[in-house]
PDB file of C-alpha atoms in Angstrom:
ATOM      1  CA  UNK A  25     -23.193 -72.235   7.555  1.00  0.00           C
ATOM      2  CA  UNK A  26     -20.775 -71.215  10.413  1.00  0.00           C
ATOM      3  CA  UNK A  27     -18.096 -71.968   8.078  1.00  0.00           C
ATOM      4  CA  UNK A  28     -19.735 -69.861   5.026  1.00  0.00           C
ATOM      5  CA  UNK A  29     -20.445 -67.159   7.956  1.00  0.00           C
ATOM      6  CA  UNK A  30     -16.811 -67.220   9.072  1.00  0.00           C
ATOM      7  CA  UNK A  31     -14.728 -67.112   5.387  1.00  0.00           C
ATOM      8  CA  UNK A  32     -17.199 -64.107   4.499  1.00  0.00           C
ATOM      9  CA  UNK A  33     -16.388 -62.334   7.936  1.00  0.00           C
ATOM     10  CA  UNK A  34     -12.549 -62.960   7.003  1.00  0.00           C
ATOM     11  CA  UNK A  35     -13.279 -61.278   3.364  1.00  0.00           C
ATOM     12  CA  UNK A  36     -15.489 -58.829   3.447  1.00  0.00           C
ATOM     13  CA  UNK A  37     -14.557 -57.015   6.781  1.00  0.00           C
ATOM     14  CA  UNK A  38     -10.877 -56.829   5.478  1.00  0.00           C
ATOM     15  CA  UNK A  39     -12.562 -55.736   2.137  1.00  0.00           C
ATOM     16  CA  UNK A  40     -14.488 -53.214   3.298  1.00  0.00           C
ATOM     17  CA  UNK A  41     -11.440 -51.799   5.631  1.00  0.00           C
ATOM     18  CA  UNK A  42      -9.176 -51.388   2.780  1.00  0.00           C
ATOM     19  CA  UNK A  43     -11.773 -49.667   0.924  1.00  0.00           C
ATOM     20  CA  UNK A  44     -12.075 -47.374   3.135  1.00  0.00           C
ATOM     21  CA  UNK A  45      -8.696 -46.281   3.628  1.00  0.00           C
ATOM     22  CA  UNK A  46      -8.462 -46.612  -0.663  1.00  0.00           C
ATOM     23  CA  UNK A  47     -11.219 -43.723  -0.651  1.00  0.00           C
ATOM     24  CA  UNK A  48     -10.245 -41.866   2.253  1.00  0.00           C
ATOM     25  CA  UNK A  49      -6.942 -41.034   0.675  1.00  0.00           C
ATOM     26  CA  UNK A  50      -8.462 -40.116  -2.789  1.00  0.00           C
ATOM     27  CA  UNK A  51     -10.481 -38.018  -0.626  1.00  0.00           C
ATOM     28  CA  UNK A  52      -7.393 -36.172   1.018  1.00  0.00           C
ATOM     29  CA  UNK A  53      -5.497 -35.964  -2.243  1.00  0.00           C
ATOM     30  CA  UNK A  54      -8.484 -34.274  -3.973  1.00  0.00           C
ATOM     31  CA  UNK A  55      -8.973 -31.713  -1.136  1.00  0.00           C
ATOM     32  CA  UNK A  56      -5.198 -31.223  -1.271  1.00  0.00           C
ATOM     33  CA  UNK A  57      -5.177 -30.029  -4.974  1.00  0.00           C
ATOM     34  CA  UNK A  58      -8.067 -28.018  -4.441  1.00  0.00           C
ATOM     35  CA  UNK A  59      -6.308 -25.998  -1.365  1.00  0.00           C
ATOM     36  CA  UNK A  60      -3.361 -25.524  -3.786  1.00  0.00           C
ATOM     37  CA  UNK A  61      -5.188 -24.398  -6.833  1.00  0.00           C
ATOM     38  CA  UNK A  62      -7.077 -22.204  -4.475  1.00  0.00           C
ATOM     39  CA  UNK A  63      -3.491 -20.570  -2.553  1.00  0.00           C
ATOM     40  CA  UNK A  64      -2.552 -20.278  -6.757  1.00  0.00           C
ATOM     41  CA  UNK A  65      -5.437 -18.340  -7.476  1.00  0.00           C
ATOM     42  CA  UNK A  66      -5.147 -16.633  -4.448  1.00  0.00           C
ATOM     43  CA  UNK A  67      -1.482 -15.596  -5.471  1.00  0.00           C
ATOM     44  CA  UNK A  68      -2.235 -14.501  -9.176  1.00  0.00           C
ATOM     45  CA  UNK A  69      -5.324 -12.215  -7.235  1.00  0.00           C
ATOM     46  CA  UNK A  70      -3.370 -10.564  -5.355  1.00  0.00           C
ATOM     47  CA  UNK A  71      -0.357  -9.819  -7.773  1.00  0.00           C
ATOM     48  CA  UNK A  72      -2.838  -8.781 -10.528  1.00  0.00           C
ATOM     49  CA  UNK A  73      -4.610  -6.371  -7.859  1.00  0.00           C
ATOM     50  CA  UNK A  74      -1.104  -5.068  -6.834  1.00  0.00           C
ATOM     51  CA  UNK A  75       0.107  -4.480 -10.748  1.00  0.00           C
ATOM     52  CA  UNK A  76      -3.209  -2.076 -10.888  1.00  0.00           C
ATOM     53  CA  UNK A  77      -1.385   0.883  -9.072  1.00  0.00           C
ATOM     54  CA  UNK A  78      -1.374   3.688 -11.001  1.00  0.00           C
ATOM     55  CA  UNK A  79       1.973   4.415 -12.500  1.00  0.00           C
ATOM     56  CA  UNK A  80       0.792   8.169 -12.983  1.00  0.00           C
ATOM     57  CA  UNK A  81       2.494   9.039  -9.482  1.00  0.00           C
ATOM     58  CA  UNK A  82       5.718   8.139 -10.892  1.00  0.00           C
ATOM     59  CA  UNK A  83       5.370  10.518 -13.712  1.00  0.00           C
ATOM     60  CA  UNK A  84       4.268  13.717 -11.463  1.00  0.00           C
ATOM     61  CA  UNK A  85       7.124  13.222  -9.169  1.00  0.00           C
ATOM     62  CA  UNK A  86       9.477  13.093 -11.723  1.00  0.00           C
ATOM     63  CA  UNK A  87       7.848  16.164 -12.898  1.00  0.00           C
ATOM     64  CA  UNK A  88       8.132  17.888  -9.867  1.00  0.00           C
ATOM     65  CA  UNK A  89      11.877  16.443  -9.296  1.00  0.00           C
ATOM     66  CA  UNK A  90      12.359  18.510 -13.066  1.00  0.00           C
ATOM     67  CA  UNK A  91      10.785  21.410 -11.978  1.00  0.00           C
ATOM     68  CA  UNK A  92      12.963  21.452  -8.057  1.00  0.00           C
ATOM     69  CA  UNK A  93      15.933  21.075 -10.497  1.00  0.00           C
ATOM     70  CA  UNK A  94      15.241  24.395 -12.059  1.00  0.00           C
ATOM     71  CA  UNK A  95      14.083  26.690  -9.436  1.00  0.00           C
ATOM     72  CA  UNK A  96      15.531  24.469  -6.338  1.00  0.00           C
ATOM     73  CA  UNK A  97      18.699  22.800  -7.316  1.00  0.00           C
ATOM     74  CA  UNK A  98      19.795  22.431  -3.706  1.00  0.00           C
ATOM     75  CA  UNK A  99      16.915  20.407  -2.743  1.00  0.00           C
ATOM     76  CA  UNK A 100      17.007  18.135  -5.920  1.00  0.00           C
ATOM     77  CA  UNK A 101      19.000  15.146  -3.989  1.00  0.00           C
ATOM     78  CA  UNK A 102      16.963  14.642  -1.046  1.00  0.00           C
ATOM     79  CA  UNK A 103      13.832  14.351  -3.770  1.00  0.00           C
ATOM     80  CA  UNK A 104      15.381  11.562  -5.765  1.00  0.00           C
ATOM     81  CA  UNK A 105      16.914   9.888  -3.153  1.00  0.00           C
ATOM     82  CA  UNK A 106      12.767   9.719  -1.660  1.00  0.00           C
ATOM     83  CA  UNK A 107      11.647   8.500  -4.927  1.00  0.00           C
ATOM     84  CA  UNK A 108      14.602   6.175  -5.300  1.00  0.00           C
ATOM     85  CA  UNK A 109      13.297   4.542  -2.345  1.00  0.00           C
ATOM     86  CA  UNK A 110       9.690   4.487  -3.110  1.00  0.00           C
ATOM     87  CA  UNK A 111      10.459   3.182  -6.467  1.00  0.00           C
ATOM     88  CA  UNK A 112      12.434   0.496  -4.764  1.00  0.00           C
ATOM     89  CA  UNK A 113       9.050  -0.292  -2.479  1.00  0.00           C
ATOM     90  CA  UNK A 114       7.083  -1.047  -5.462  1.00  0.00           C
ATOM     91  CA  UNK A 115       9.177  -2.677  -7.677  1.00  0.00           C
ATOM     92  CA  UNK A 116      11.030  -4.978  -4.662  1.00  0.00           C
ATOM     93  CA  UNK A 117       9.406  -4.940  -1.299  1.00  0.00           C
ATOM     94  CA  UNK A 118       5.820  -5.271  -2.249  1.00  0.00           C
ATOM     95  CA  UNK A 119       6.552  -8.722  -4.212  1.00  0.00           C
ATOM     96  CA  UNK A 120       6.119 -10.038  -0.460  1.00  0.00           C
ATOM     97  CA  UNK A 121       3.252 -11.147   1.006  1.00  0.00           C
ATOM     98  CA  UNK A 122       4.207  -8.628   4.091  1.00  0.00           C
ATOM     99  CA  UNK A 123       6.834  -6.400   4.903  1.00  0.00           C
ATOM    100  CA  UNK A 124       7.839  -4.346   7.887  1.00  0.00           C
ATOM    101  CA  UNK A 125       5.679  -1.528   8.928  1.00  0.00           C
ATOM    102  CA  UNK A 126       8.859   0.649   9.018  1.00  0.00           C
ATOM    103  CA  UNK A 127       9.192   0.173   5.280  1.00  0.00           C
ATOM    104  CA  UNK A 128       5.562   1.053   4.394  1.00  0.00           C
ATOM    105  CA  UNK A 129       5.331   4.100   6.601  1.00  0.00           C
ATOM    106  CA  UNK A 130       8.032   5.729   5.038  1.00  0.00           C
ATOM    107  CA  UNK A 131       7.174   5.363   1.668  1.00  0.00           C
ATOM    108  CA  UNK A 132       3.914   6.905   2.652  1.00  0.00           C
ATOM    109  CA  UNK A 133       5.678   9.842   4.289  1.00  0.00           C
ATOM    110  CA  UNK A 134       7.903  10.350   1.052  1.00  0.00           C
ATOM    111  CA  UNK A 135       4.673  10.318  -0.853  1.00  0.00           C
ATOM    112  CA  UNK A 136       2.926  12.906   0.950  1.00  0.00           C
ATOM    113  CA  UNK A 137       5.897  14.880   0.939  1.00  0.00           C
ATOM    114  CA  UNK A 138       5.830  14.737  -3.203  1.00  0.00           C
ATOM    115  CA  UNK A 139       2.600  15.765  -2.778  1.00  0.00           C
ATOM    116  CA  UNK A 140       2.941  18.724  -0.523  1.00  0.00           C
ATOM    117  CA  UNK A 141       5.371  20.302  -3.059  1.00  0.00           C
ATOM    118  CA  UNK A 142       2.874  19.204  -6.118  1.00  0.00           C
ATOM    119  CA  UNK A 143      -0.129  21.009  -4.315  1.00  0.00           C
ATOM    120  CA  UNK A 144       1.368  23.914  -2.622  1.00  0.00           C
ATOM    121  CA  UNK A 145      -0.958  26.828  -2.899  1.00  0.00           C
ATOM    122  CA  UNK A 146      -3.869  24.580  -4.158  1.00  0.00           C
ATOM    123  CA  UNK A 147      -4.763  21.752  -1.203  1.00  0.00           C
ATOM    124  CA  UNK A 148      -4.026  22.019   2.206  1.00  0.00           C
ATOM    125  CA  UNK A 149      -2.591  18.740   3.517  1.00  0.00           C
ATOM    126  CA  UNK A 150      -2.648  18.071   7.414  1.00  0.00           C
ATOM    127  CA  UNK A 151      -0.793  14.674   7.928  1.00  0.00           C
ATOM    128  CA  UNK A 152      -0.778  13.284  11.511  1.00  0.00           C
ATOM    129  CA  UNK A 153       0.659  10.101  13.052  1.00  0.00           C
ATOM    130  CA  UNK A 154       0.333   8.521  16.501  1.00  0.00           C
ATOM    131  CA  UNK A 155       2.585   5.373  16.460  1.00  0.00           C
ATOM    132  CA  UNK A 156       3.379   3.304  20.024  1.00  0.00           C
ATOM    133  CA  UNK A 157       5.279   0.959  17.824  1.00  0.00           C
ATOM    134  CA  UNK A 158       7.089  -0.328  14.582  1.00  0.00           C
ATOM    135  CA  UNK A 159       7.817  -3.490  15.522  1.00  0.00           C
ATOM    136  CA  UNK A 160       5.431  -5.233  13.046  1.00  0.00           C
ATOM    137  CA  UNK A 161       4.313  -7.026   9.390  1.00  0.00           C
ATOM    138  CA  UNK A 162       2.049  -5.293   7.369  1.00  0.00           C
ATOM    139  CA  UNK A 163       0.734  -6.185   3.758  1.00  0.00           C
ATOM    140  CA  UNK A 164       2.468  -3.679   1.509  1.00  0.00           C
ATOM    141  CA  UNK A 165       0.203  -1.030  -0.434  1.00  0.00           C
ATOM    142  CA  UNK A 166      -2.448  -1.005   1.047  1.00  0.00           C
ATOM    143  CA  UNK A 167      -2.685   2.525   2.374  1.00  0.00           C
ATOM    144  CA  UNK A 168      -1.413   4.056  -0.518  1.00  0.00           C
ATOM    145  CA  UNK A 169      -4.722   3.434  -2.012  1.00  0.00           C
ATOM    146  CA  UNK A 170      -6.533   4.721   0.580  1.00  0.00           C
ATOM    147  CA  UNK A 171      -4.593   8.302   0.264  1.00  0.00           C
ATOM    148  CA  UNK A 172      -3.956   8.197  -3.628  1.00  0.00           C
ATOM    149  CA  UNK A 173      -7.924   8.548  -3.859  1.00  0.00           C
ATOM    150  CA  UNK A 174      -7.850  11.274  -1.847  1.00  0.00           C
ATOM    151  CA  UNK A 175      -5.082  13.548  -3.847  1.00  0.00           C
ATOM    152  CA  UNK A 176      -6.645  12.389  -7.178  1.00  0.00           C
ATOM    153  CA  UNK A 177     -10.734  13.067  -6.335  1.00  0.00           C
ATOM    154  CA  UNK A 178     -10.327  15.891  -3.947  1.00  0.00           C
ATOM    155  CA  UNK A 179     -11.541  19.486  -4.854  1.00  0.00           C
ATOM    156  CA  UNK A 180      -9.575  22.767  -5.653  1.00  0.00           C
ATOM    157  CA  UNK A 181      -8.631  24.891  -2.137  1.00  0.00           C
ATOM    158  CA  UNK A 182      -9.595  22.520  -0.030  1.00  0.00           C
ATOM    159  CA  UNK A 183      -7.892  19.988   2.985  1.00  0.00           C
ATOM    160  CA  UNK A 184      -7.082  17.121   3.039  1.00  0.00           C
ATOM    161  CA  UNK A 185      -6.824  14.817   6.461  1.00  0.00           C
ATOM    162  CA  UNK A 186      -4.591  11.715   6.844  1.00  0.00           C
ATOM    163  CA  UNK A 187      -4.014  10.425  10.349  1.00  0.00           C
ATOM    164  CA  UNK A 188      -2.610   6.799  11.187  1.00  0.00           C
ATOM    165  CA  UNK A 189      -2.371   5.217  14.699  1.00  0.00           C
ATOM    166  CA  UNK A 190      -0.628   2.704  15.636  1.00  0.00           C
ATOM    167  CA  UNK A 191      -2.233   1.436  19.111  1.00  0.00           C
ATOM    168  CA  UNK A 192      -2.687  -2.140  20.618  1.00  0.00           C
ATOM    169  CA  UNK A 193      -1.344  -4.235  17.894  1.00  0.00           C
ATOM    170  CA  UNK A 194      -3.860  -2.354  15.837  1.00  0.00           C
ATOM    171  CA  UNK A 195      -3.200  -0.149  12.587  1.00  0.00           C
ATOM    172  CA  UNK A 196      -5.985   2.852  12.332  1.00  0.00           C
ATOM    173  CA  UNK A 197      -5.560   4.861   8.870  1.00  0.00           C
ATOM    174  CA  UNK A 198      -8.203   7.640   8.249  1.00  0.00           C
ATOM    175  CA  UNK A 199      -8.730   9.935   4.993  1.00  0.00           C
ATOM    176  CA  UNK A 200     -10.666  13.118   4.793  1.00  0.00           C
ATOM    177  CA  UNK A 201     -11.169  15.020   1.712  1.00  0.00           C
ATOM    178  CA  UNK A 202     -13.800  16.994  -0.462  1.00  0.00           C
ATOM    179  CA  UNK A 203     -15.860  15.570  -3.363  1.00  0.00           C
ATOM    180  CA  UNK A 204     -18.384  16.360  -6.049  1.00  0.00           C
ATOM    181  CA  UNK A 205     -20.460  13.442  -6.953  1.00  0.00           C
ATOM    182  CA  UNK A 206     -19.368  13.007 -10.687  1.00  0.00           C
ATOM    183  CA  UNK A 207     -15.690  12.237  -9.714  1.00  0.00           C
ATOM    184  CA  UNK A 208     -16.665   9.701  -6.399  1.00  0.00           C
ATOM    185  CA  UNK A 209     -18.059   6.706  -8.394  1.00  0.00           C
ATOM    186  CA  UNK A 210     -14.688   5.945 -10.458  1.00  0.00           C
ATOM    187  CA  UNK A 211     -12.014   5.271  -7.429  1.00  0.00           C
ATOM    188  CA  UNK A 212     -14.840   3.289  -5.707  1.00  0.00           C
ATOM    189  CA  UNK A 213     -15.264   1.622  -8.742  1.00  0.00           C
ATOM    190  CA  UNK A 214     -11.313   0.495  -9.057  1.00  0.00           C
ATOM    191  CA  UNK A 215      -9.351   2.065  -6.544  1.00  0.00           C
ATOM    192  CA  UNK A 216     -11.193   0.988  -3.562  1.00  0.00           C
ATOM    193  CA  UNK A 217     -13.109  -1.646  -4.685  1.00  0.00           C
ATOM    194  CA  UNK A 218      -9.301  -3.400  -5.689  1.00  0.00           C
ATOM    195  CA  UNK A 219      -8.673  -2.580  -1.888  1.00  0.00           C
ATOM    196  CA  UNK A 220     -11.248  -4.363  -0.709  1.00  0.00           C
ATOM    197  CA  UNK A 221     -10.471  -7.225  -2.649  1.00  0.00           C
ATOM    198  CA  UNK A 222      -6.889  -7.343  -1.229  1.00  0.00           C
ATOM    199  CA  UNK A 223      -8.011  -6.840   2.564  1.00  0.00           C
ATOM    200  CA  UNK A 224     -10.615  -9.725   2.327  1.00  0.00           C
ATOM    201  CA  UNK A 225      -7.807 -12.161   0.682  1.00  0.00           C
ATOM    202  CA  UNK A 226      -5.212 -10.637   3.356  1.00  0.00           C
ATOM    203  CA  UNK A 227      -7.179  -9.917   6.678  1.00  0.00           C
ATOM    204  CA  UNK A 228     -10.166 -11.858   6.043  1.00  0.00           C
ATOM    205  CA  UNK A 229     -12.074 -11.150   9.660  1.00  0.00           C
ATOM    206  CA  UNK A 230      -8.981  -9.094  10.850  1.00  0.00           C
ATOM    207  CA  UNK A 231      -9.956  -5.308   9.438  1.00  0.00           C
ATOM    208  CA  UNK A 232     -12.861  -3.488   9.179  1.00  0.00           C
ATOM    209  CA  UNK A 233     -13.283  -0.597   6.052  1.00  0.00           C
ATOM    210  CA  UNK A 234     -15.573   2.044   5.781  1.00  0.00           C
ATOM    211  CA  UNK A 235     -16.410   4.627   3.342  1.00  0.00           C
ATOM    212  CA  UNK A 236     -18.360   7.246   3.930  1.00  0.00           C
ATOM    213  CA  UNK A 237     -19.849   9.845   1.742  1.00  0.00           C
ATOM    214  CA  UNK A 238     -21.796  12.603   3.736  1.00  0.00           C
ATOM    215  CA  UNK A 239     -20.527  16.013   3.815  1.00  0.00           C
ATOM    216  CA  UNK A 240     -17.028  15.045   3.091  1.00  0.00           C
ATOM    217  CA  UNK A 241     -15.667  12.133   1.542  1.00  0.00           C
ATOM    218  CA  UNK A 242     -14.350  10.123   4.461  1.00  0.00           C
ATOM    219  CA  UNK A 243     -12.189   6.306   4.546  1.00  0.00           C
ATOM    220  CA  UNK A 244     -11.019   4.517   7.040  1.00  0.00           C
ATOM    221  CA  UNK A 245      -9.293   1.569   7.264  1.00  0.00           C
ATOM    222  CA  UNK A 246      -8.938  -0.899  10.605  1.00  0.00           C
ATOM    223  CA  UNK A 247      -6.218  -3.760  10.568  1.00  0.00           C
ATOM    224  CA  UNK A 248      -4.951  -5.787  13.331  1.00  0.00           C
ATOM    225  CA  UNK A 249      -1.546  -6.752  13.232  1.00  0.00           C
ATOM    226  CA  UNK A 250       1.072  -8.985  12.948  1.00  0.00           C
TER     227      UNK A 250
END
């Protein structure tokens, strides 16, 4: 019996060992093909969410390029050389995860400045920044959909408020702007639902976004970062 007790001691304990390790490494292999099919969907998320900005802005600033080139010809350059670099953000720069700040802040100011010309004499635009510093990474479109729904849902002679901070290794962007209630329910629907999407793939438990809808139409957006 001692012997019988001993040869199955030798077997089964070496059995059981290598088992072990057999399933423990099927185990690590399975949860590494599900962390990479889940990084692939992640990728093909976000690009598809990113390929959903409207291409419409590109059509009213060449529009209002056309229009400088008749009554403002001296102007013209400085307009296409903005929307040569904006155009260059989209197609180029926003193919990375994140970019610098730098990069993303001025295509915001060359957008509002399209968009200043474009509503002159219809929409008041008040545009403030308070930036301690640059020197950081930022995921790239983000706030354009924040301000796009603004321009595009905002009433006749009214204002609209942008301000961004920069303060603390924190990014604060806020958007004011009128509404009537038949045109708020489409951008929530796409524009700012898509957002939402991208900032919980992004910044999951590093933002906070609100939208508010009292007596003006209000977003604001709350990033830390990198």
């Amino acid at each position: 019996m001692k012997c019988l007790s001993d040869y199955l001691w030798q077997t089964l304990v070496p059995l059981f060992f290598f088992s072990f390790v057999w399933i423990l490494f099927k185990y690590l292999d399975r949860e590494k093909e599900i962390e990479t099919a889940l990084q692939e969907r992640t990728e093909l998320e976000l690009k598809f969410l990113k390929s959903q900005i409207n291409p419409h802005v590109l059509f009213n600033n060449l529009n209002t390029i056309y229009s400088y080139a008749i009554e403002k010809p001296d102007q013209t350059p400085d307009l296409i050389l903005k929307l040569s670099d904006n155009l260059k953000h989209v197609l180029y720069d926003s193919n990375s995860d994140f970019i610098p700040l730098e990069k993303e802040l001025q295509y915001i100011d060359n957008y509002i400045d399209f968009q200043k010309i474009r509503t002159q004499g219809i929409k008041e635009i008040v545009y403030t920044k308070s930036i301690s510093s640059i020197q950081y990474q930022i995921a790239p479109l983000l706030l354009i959909t924040i301000i796009e729904n603004a321009f595009k849902h905002s009433t006749p002679n009214s204002t609209i408020r942008i301000h961004i901070e920069i303060k603390n290794d924190t990014l604060l962007c806020t958007c004011e702007n009128s509404f009537s209630d038949s045109a708020v329910s489409k951008p929530e629907a796409i524009g700012l639902k898509n957002l939402q999407k991208r900032l919980n793939l992004l910044y999951q438990n590093q933002h906070e976004f609100k939208v508010s809808k009292e007596d003006i139409f209000e977003v604001s957006l709350k990033l830390n970062l990198i």
